[in-house]
Coordinates of C-alpha atoms in Angstrom, one line a residue:
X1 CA 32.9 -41.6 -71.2
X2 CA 30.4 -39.2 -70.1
X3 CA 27.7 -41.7 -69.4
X4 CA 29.9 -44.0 -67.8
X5 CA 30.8 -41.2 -65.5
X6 CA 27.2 -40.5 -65.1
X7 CA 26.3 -43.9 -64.2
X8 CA 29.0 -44.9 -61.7
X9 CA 27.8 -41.0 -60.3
X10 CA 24.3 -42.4 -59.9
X11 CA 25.3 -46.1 -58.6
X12 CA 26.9 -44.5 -56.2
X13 CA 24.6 -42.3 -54.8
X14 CA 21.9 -45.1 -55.0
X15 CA 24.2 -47.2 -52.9
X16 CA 24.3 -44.8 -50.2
X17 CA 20.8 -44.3 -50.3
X18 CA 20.2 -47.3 -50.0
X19 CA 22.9 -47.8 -46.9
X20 CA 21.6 -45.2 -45.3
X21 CA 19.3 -47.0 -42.0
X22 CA 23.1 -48.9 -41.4
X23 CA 24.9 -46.3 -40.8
X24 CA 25.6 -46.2 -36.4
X25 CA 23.7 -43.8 -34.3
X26 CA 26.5 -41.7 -32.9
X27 CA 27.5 -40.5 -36.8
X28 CA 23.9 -39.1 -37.3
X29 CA 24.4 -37.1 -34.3
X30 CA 26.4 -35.0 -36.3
X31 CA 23.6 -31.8 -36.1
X32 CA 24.5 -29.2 -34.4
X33 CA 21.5 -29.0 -32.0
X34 CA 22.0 -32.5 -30.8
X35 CA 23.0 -33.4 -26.8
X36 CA 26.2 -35.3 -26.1
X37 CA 27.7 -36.7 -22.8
X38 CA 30.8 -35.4 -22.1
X39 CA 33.8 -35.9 -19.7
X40 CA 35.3 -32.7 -17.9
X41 CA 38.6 -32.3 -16.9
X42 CA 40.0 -29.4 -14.7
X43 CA 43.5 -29.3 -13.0
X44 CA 44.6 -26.5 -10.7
X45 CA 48.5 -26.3 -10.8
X46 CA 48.9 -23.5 -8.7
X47 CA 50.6 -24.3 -5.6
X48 CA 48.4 -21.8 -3.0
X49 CA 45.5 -20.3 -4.7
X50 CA 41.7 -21.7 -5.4
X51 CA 40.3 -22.1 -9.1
X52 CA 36.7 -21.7 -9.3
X53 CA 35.3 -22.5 -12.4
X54 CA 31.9 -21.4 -14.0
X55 CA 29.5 -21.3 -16.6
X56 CA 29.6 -17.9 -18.1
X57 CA 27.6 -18.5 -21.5
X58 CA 26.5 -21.4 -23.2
X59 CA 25.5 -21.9 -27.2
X60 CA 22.2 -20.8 -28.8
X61 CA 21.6 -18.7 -25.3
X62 CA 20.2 -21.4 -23.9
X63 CA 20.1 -21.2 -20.0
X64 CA 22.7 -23.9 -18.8
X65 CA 21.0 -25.9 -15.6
X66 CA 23.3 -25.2 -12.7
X67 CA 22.3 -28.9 -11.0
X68 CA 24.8 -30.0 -14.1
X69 CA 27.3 -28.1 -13.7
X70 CA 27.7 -25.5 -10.2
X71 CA 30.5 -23.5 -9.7
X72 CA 33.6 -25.8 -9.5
X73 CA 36.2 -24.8 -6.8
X74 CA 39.6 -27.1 -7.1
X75 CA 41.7 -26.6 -4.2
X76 CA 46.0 -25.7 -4.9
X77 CA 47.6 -29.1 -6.7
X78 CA 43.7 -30.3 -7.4
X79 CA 42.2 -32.0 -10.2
X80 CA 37.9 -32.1 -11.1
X81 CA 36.3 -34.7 -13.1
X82 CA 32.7 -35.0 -13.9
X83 CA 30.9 -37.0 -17.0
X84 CA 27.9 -34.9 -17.7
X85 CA 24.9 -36.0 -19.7
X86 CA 23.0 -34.2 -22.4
X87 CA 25.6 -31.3 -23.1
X88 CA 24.5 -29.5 -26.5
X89 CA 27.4 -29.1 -28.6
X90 CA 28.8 -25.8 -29.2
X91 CA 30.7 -22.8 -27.9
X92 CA 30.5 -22.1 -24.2
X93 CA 32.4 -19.6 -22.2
X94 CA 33.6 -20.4 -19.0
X95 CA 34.6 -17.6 -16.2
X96 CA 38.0 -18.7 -13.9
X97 CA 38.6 -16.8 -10.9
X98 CA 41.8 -17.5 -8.5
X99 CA 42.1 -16.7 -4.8
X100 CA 44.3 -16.9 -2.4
X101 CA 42.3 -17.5 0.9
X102 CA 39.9 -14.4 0.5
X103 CA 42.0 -12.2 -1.4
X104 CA 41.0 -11.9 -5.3
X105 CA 44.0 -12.9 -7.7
X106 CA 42.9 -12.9 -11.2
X107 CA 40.2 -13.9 -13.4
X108 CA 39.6 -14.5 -17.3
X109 CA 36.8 -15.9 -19.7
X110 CA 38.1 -19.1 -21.5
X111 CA 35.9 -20.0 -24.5
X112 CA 35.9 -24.1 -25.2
X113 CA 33.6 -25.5 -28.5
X114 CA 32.2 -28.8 -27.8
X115 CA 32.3 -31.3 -30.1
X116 CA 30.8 -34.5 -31.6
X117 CA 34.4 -36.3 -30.6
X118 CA 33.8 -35.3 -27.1
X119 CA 31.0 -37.4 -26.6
X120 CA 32.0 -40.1 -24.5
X121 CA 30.0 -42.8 -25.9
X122 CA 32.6 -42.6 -28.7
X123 CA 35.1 -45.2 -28.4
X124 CA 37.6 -43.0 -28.7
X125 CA 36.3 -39.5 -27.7
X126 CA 38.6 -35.9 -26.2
X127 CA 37.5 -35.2 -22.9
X128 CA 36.6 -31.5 -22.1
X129 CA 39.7 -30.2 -20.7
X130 CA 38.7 -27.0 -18.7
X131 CA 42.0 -25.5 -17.3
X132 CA 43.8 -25.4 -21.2
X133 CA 46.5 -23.1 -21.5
X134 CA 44.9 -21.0 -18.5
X135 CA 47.4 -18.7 -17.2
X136 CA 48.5 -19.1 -13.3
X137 CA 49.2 -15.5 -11.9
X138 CA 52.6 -15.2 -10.7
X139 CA 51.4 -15.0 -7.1
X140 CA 50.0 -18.6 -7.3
X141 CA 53.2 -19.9 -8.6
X142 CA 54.9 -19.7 -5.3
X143 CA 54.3 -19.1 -1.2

């Protein structure tokens, strides 16, 4: 019983060995160093202040190029969308600020972990929704 065990074990492994060149591109981008595109998503739902979104930190302390990404400001009832190319994967913190004309509001740090399902050449990939559970102040909810 043992041997058979042990020989089905090592079949096995030979097979997938041997498999290995066939298996699709986007699965050996599974490392965690690797760039992805991405699709990002941010919706303002306030009904009278700004959003302005940016890059606070990115992963590995690697300096994040502001040509890819500049400060995002979505005007009230406003959506963004951008598809960004060669995003490394992991954790990145993103500063939110809201204003009402000049006047400061509120701001916050939301921290969003990239993925290798985010990557857009996926066929069915998560887009990068920015705005998640981010909290409107109560003066943005109404005039």
């Amino acid at each position: 019983m043992r041997l058979f065990l042990f020989s089905v074990l090592l079949s096995s492994v030979l097979f997938a060995e041997f498999n290995l060149p066939k298996i699709p591109q986007s699965i050996k981008n599974i490392g965690k160093k690797t760039p992805i595109d991405i699709a990002l998503y941010a919706k303002n739902s306030s009904i009278n202040c700004f959003l302005a979104i940016r890059v606070a930190s990115t992963p590995y302390g690697e300096d994040f190029p502001k040509s890819k990404l500049p400060t995002i400001i979505i005007p009230p009832g406003k959506y963004y969308r951008k598809n960004i190319s060669d995003i490394l994967k992991g954790e990145y913190e993103f500063e939110y600020t809201w204003r009402k004309g000049a006047q400061f509001i509120d701001s916050g740090i939301k921290s969003i972990h990239i993925f290798t399902y985010h990557d857009i050449n996926l066929p069915l990939h998560k887009r990068v929704d920015l705005t998640f559970r981010a909290e409107i102040p109560d003066s943005c909810k109404s005039f």
